[in-house]
Coordinates of C-alpha atoms in Angstrom, one line a residue:
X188 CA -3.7 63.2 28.1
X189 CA -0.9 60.5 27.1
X190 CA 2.0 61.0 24.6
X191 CA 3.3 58.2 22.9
X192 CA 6.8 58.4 21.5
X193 CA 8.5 56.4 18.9
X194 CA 12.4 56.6 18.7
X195 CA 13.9 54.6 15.7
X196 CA 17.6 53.1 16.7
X197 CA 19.9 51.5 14.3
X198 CA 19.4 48.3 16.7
X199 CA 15.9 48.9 17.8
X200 CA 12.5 50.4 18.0
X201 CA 11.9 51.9 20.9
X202 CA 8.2 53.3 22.4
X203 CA 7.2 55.0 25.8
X204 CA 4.0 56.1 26.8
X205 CA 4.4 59.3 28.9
X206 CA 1.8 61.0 31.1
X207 CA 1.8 64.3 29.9
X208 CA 0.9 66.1 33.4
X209 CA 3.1 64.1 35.5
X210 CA 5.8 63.3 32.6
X211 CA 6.2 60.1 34.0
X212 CA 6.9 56.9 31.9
X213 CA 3.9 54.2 32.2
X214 CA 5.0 52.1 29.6
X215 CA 8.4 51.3 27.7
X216 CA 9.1 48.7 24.9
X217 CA 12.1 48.0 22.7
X218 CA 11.4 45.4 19.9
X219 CA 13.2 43.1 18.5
X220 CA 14.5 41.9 21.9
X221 CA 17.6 40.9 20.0
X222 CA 19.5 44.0 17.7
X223 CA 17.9 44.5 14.4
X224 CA 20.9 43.9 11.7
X225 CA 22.9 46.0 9.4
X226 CA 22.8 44.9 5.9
X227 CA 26.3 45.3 4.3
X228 CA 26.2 43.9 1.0
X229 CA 29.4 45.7 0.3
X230 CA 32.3 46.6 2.5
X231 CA 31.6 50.0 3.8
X232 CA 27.7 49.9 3.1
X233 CA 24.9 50.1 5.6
X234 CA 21.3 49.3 4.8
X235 CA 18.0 48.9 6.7
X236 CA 14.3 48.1 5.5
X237 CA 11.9 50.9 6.2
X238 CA 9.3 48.4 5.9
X239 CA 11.1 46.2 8.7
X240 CA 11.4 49.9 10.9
X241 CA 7.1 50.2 10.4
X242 CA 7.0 46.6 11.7
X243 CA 8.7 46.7 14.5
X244 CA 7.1 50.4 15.5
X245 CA 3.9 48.5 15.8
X246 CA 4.9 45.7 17.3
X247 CA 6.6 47.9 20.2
X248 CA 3.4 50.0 20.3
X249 CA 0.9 46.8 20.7
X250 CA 3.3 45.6 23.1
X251 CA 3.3 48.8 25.3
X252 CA -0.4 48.3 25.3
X253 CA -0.3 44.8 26.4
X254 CA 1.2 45.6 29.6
X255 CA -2.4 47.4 30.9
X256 CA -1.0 50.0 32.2
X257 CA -2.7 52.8 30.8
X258 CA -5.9 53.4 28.0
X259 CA -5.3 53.5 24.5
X260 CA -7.7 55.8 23.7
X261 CA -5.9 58.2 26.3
X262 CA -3.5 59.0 23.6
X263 CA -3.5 62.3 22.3
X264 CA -0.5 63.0 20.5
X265 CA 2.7 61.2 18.8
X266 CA 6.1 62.1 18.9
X267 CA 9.0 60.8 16.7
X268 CA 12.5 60.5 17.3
X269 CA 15.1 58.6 14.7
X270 CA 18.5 57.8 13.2
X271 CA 20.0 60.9 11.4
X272 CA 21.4 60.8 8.1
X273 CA 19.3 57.9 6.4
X274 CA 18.1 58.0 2.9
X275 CA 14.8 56.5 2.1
X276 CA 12.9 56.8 -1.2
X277 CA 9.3 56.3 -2.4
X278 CA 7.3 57.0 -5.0
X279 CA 3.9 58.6 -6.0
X280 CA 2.2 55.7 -4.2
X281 CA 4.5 55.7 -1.3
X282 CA 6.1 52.9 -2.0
X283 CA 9.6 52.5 -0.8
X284 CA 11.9 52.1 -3.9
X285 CA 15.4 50.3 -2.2
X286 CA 16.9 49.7 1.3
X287 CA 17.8 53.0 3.3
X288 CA 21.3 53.7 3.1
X289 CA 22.0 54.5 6.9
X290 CA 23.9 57.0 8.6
X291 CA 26.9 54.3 9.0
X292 CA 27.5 53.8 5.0
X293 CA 30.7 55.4 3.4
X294 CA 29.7 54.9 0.1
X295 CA 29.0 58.4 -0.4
X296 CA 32.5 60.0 1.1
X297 CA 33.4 60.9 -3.0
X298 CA 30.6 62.5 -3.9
X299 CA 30.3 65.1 -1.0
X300 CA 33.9 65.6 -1.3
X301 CA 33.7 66.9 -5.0
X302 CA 30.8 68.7 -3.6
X303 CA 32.5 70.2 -1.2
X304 CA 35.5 71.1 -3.7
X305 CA 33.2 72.1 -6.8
X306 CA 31.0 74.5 -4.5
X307 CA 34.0 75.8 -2.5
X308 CA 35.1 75.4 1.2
X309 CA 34.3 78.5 2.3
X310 CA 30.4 78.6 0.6
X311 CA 30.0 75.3 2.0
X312 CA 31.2 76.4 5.2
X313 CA 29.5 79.8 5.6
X314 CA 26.2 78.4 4.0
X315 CA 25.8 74.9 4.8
X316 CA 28.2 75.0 7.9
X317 CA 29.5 71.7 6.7
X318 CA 31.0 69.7 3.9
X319 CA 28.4 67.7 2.5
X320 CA 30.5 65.0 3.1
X321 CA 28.7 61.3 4.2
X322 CA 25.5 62.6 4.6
X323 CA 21.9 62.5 2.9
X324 CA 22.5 64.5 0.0
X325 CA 25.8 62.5 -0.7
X326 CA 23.9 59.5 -0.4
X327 CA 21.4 60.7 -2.7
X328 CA 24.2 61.8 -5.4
X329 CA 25.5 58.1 -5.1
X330 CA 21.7 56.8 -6.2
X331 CA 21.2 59.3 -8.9
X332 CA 24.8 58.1 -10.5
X333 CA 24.6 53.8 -9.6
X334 CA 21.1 53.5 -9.7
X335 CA 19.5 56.1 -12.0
X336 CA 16.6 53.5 -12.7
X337 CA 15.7 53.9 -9.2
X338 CA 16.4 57.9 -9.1
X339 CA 13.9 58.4 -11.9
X340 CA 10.7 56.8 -10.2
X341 CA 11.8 59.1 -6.9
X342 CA 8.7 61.4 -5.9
X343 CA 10.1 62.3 -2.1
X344 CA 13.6 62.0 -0.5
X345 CA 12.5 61.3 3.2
X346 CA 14.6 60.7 6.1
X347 CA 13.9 57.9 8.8
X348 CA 11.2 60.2 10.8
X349 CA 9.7 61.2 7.8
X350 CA 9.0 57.7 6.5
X351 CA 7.3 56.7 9.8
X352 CA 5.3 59.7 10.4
X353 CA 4.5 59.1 6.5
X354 CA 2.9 55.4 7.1
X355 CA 1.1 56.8 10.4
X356 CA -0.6 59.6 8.5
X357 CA -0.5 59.5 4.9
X358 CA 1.3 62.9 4.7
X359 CA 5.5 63.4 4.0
X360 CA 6.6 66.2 5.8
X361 CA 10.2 67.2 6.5
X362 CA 11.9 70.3 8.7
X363 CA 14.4 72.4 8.5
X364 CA 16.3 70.6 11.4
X365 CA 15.7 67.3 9.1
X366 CA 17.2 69.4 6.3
X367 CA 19.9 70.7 8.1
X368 CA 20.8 67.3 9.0
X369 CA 21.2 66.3 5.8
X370 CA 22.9 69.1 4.2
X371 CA 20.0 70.3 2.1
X372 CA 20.0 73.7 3.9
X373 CA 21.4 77.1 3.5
X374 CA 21.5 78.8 6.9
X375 CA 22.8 82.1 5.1
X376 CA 19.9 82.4 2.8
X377 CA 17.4 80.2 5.2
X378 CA 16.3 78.3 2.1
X379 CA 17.0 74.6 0.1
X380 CA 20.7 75.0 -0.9
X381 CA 21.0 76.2 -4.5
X382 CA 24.2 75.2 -4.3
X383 CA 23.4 71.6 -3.1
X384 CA 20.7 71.4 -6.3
X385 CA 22.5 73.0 -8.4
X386 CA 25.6 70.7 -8.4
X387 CA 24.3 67.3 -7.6
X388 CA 21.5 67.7 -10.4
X389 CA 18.6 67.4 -7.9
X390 CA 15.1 68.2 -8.3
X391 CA 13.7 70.7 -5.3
X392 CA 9.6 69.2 -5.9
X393 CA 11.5 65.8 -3.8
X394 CA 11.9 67.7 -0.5
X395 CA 8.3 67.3 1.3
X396 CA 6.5 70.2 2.6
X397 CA 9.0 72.2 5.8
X398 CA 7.4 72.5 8.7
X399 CA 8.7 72.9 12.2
X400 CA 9.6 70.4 14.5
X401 CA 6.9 71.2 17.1
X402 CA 4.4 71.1 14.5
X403 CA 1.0 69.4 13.1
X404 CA 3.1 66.7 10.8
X405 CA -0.6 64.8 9.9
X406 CA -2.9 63.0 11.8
X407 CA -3.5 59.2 12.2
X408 CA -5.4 57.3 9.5
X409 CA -8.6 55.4 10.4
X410 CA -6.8 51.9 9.1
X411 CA -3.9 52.2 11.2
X412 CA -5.8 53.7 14.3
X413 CA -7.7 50.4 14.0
X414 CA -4.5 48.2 13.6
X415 CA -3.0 49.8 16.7
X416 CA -6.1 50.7 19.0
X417 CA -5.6 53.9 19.0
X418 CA -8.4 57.5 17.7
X419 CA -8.3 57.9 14.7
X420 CA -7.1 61.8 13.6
X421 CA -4.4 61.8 16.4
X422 CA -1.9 64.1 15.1
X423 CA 1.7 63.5 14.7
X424 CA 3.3 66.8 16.6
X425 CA 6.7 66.6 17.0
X426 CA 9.8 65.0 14.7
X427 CA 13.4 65.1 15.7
X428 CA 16.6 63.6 14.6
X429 CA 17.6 60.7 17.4
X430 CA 21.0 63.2 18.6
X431 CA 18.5 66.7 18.9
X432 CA 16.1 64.9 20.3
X433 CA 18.3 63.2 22.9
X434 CA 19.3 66.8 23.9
X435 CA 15.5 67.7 24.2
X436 CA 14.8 64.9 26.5
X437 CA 17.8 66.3 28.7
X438 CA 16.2 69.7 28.3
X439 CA 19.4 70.8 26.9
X440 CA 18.2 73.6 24.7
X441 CA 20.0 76.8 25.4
X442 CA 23.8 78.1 24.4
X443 CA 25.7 76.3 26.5
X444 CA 24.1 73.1 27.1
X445 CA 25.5 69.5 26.2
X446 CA 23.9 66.2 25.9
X447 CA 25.9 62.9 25.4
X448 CA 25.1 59.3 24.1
X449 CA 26.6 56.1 23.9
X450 CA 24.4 54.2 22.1
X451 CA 25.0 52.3 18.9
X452 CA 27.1 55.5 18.1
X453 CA 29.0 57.6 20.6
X454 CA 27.8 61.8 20.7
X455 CA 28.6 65.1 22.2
X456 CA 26.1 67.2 21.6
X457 CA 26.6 71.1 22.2
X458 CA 24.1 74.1 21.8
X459 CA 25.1 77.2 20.8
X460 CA 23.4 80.3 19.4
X461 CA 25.8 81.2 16.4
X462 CA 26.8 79.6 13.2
X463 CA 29.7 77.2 14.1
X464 CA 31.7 76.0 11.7
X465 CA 34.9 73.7 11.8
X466 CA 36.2 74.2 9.3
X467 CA 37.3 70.4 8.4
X468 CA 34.2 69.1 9.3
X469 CA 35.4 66.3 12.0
X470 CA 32.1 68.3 14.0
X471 CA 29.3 69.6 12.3
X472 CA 26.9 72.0 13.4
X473 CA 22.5 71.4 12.6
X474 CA 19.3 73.2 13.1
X475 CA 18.5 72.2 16.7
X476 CA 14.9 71.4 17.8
X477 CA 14.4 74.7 18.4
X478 CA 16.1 76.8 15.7
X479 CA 14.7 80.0 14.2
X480 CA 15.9 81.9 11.9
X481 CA 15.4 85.0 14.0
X482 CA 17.1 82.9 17.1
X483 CA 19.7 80.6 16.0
X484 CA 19.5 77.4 18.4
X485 CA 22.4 75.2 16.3
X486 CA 23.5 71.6 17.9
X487 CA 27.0 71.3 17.7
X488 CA 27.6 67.1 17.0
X489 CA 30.8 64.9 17.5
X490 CA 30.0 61.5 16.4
X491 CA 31.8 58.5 17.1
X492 CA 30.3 56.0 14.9
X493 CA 31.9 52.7 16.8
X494 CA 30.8 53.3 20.7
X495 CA 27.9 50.8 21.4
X496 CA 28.8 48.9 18.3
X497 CA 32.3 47.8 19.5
X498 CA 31.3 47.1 23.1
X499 CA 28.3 45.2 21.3
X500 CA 30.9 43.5 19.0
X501 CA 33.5 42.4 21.8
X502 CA 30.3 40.7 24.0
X503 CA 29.4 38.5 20.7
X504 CA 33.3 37.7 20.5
X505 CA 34.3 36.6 24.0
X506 CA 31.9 37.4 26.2
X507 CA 28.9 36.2 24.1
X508 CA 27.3 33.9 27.4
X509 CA 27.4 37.0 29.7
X510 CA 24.6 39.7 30.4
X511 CA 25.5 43.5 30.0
X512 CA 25.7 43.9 33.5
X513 CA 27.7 40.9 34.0
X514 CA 30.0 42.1 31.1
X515 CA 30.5 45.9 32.8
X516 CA 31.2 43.9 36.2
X517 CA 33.8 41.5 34.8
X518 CA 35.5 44.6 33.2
X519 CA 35.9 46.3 36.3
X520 CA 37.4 43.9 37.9
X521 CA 40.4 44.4 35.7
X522 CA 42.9 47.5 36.7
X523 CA 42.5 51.0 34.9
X524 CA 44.5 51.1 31.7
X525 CA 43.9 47.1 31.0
X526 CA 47.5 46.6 32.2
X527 CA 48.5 48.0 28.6
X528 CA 46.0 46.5 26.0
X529 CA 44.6 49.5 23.9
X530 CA 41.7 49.7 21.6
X531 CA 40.9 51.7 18.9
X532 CA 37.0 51.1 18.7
X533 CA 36.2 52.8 14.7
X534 CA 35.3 49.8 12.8
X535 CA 31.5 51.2 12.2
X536 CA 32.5 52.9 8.7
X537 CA 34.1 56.2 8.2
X538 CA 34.4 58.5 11.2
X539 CA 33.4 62.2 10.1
X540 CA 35.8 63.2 13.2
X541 CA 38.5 60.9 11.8
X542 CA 38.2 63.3 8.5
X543 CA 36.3 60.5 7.2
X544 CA 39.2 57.9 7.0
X545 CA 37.8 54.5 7.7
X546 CA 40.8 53.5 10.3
X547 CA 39.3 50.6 11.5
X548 CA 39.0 49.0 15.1
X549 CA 42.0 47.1 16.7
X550 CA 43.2 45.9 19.7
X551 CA 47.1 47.1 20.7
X552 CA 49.5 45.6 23.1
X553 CA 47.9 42.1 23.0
X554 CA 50.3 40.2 25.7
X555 CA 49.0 36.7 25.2
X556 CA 50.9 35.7 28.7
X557 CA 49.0 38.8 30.6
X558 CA 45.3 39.9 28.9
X559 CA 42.1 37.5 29.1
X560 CA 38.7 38.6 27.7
X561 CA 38.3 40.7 30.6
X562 CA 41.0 42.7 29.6
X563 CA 39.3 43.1 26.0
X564 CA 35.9 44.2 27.4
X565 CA 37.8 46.8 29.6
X566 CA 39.8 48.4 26.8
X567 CA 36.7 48.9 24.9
X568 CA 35.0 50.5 27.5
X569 CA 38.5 52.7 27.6
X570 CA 38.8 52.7 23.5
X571 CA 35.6 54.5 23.4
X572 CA 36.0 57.0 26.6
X573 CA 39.6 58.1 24.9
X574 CA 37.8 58.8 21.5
X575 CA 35.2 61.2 23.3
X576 CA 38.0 62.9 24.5
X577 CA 39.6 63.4 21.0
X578 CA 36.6 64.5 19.3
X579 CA 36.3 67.0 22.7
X580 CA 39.6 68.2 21.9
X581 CA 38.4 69.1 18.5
X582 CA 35.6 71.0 19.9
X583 CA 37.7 72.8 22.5
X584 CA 40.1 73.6 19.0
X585 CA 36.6 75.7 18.3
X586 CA 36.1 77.5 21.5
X587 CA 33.4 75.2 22.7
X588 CA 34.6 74.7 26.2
X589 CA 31.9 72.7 27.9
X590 CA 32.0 71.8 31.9
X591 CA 29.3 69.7 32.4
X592 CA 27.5 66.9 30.1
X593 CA 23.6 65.8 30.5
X594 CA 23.2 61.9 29.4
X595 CA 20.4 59.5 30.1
X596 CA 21.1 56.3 32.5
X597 CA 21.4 54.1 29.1
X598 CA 23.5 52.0 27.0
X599 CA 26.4 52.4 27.9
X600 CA 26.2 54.8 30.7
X601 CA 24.6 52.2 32.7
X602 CA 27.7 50.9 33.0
X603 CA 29.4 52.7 36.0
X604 CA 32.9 52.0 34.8
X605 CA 32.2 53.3 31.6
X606 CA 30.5 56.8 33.4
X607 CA 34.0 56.9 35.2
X608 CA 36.2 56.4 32.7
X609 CA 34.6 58.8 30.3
X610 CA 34.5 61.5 33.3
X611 CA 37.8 60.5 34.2
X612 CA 39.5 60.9 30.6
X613 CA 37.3 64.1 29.3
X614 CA 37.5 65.8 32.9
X615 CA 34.0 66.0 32.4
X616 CA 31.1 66.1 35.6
X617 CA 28.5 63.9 34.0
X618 CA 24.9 64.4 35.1
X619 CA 22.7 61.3 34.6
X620 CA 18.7 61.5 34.5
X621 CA 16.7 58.6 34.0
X622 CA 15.2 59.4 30.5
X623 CA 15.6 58.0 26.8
X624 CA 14.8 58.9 23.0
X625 CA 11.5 57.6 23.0
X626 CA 10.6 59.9 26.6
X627 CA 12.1 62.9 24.7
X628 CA 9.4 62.2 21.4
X629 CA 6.8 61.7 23.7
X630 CA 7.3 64.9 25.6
X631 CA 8.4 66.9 22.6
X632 CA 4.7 65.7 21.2
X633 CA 3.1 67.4 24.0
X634 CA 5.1 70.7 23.0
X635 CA 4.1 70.4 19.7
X636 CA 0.4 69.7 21.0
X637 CA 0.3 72.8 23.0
X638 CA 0.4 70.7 26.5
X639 CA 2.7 72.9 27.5
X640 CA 3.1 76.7 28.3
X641 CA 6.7 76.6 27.8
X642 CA 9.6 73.6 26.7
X643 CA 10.8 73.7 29.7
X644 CA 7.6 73.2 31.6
X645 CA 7.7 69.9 29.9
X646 CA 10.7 69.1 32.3
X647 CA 9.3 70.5 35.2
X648 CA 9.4 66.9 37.1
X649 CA 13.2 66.0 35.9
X650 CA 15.3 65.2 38.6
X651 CA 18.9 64.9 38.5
X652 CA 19.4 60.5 39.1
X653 CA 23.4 60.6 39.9
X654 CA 26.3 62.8 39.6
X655 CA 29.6 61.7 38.3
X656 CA 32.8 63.9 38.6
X657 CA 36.5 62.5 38.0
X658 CA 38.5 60.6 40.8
X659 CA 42.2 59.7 41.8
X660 CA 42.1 57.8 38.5
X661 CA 42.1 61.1 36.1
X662 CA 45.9 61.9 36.2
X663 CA 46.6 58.1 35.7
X664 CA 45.0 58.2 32.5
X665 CA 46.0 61.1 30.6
X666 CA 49.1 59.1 30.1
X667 CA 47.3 56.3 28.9
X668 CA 45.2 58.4 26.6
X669 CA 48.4 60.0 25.3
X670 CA 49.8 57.0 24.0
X671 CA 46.1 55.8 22.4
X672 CA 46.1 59.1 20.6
X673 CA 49.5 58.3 19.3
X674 CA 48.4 55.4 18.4
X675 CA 45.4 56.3 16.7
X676 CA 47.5 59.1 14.7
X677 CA 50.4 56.6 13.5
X678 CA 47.0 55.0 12.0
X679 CA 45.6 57.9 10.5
X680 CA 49.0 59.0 8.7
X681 CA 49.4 55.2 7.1
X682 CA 45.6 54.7 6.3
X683 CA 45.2 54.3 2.3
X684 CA 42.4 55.6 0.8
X685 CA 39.3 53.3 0.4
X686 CA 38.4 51.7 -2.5
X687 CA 35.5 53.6 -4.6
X688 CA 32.2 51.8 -4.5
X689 CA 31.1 49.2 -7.4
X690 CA 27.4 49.9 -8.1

């Protein structure tokens, strides 16, 4: 039996096609080739076209299956792993009804802070475990009061996952993982938030039916089936938010664990088995892929909204003629601390560990006599290892005291200055594993198909590709971190509030 996996990136589709008793990868496609924009018709929004998502899905998939590597008709079950915190709407005839607002817009920072005020700290804390600051439900509260023309022809409120597994099957389904995600939940009652309902006005007939994550989410409809080459009725078993499913594919699913990923955004992602709560919010705690109720699993996220996106951003600007490779090698060739050029890499929209301030990105210490593009890609690479270890600072603030990080051999952590740097600055040991979003779907649709006797069992053939652990470098660069924290703080105490949204 095959698996085929589906991850939905901000830049990206991504597919694999995974033998489910060897777990190895036969096939992989990313399409586009070239990163899939951000639509920002305002500053501070983010917008994608679910539609545009679909496309490429199948595009990736009839790719994958033009590489002959494996039979179509092998396929048994799909897996699906995307962006959290996106808001996409449809009505009774599934139509989509405007552009998701993505997880990278701060249009919505007001509205969960009045929620988060109106409802009260600590029921928001002990409840939802969050504020409902930035996320799905904010987002939602933003449509209802710019757009109510569009809010009144809203059947379902779907996130990314649920949208795709909704044009592969026909059936909107939704999780409490998916909820959690998007501060719909109430982990005290284990239920939609009355709270959440209650204040923003909402309806609870627009949440689609709950099931689990490892779960029968519909099954594949003959005209797609034909489209694709694939059986009709295969089901769709497994759905996953693109941070707890990384952890999955890490097989980081017990208190304790951590996963990291430094893709488009930058994330620690810690397991634990109690209700965490901080209680500003700059981490936020979610149903993890395998949450119960009667055995709490809760993933523990630091997000750094500008990781991949400002290394992306500095290779268009100066390096825009040179491979990734050839950017990560040109960067190393300058000395640790970029001879005093400093980055601050948050110009991707609020950051939720910044207290959702929207500080910015900048370069520091420009010496136009000394620093040459080199020295820009370098202190990005840097910029973005200092703010892991700021948001891991929070996390230790909450007793989460992790040793060791799990990551894939991807984005940015196939850059081996980048995987020294970070291990170097967090005093992390970094285990890398050759594995991606679109392996973890695949592999968690086997677990929701029954493939497996156990999650773990799933991993059985997961082997441990390189281990990193800090060098002579570490001591060098707590003083260079020190002044890029003070750096980043004289920017945080001068920041004015943003401007409220124009509908």
């Amino acid at each position: 039996m095959l698996l085929l996996g589906i991850d939905i990136g901000t830049s990206s589709v991504k597919v694999s096609v995974v033998d489910a008793e060897t777990q190895q990868c036969l096939a992989a496609i990313s399409y586009p080739e070239t990163e899939r924009e951000i639509l920002t018709r305002q500053p501070g929004w983010a917008e994608q076209q679910p539609l545009q998502w679909w496309q490429d899905a199948k595009q990736a998939i009839l790719l994958a299956h033009a590489t002959q590597r494996y039979n179509p008709q092998d396929i048994g079950a799909i897996g699906i792993a995307y962006q959290m915190h996106g808001l996409v709407l449809i009505d009774e005839q599934h139509h989509v009804l405007r552009d998701a607002i993505i997880w990278c817009d701060s249009r919505a920072v007001p509205y969960g802070e009045q929620a988060f005020q109106a409802i009260g700290p600590e029921q928001c804390l002990t409840h939802l475990l969050n504020s409902p600051g930035n996320f799905t439900a904010a987002k939602l509260a933003w449509v209802k009061e710019h757009e109510p023309e569009v809010y009144q022809r809203i059947h379902q409120v779907l996130l990314p996952g649920d949208f795709l597994a909704l044009q592969l099957t026909g059936e909107a389904t939704t999780s409490i993982s998916a909820l959690s995600e998007g501060i719909f939940w109430d982990f005290a009652e284990n239920e939609l938030s009355e709270d959440v309902f209650r204040f923003f006005g909402f309806e609870r007939e627009l949440i689609p039916p709950v099931r689990a994550v490892f779960a029968d989410h519909g099954h594949l409809r003959e005209i797609v089936a034909e489209e694709l080459g694939l059986r009709v009725g295969i089901p769709v078993t497994y759905k996953a938010g693109d941070q707890p499913n990384n952890a999955l594919s890490l097989n980081v699913l017990r208190p304790g664990e951590v996963a990291a990923t430094a893709g488009t955004s930058g994330v620690i992602y810690a397991v634990t088995d109690e209700l965490f709560v901080d209680a500003q919010s700059r981490v936020n705690a979610f149903a993890h892929v395998n949450h119960a109720p009667e055995l709490p699993r809760l993933g523990v996220l630091l997000c750094i909204n500008g990781a991949g996106s400002m290394n992306r951003w500095v290779k268009q600007t100066v390096g825009h003629e040179l491979s990734y490779p050839e950017v990560n090698q040109r960067a190393a060739g300058v000395p640790a601390g970029s001879e005093g050029l400093l980055c601050l890499p948050f110009g991707n929209g609020v950051e939720r560990m910044l207290a959702n301030e929207a500080v910015g990105a900048h370069f520091l210490n420009l010496d136009l006599n000394v620093h040459t593009p080199a020295h820009l890609l370098r202190a990005v690479q840097e910029g973005v290892a200092f703010a892991f270890r700021y948001g891991l600072d929070i996390m230790r603030e909450n007793g989460l005291h992790p040793t060791v990080v799990k990551a894939g051999k991807t984005n940015m952590f196939l850059s081996e200055l980048f995987g020294q740097v970070f291990v170097n600055v967090t005093g992390l040991a970094v285990e890398l594993y050759q594995t991606d979003g679109s392996v973890g779907a695949a592999l968690g649709a086997g677990i929701g198909a029954g493939q497996y006797a156990s999650p773990d069992d799933a991993f059985r053939h997961m082997q441990r590709l390189q281990l990193l652990e800090p060098n002579a470098e570490a001591s060098a660069y707590e003083q260079t971190y020190q002044r890029w924290k003070a750096a980043l703080l004289s920017y945080l105490h001068s920041t004015p509030e943003p401007a409220p949204s124009q509908a």
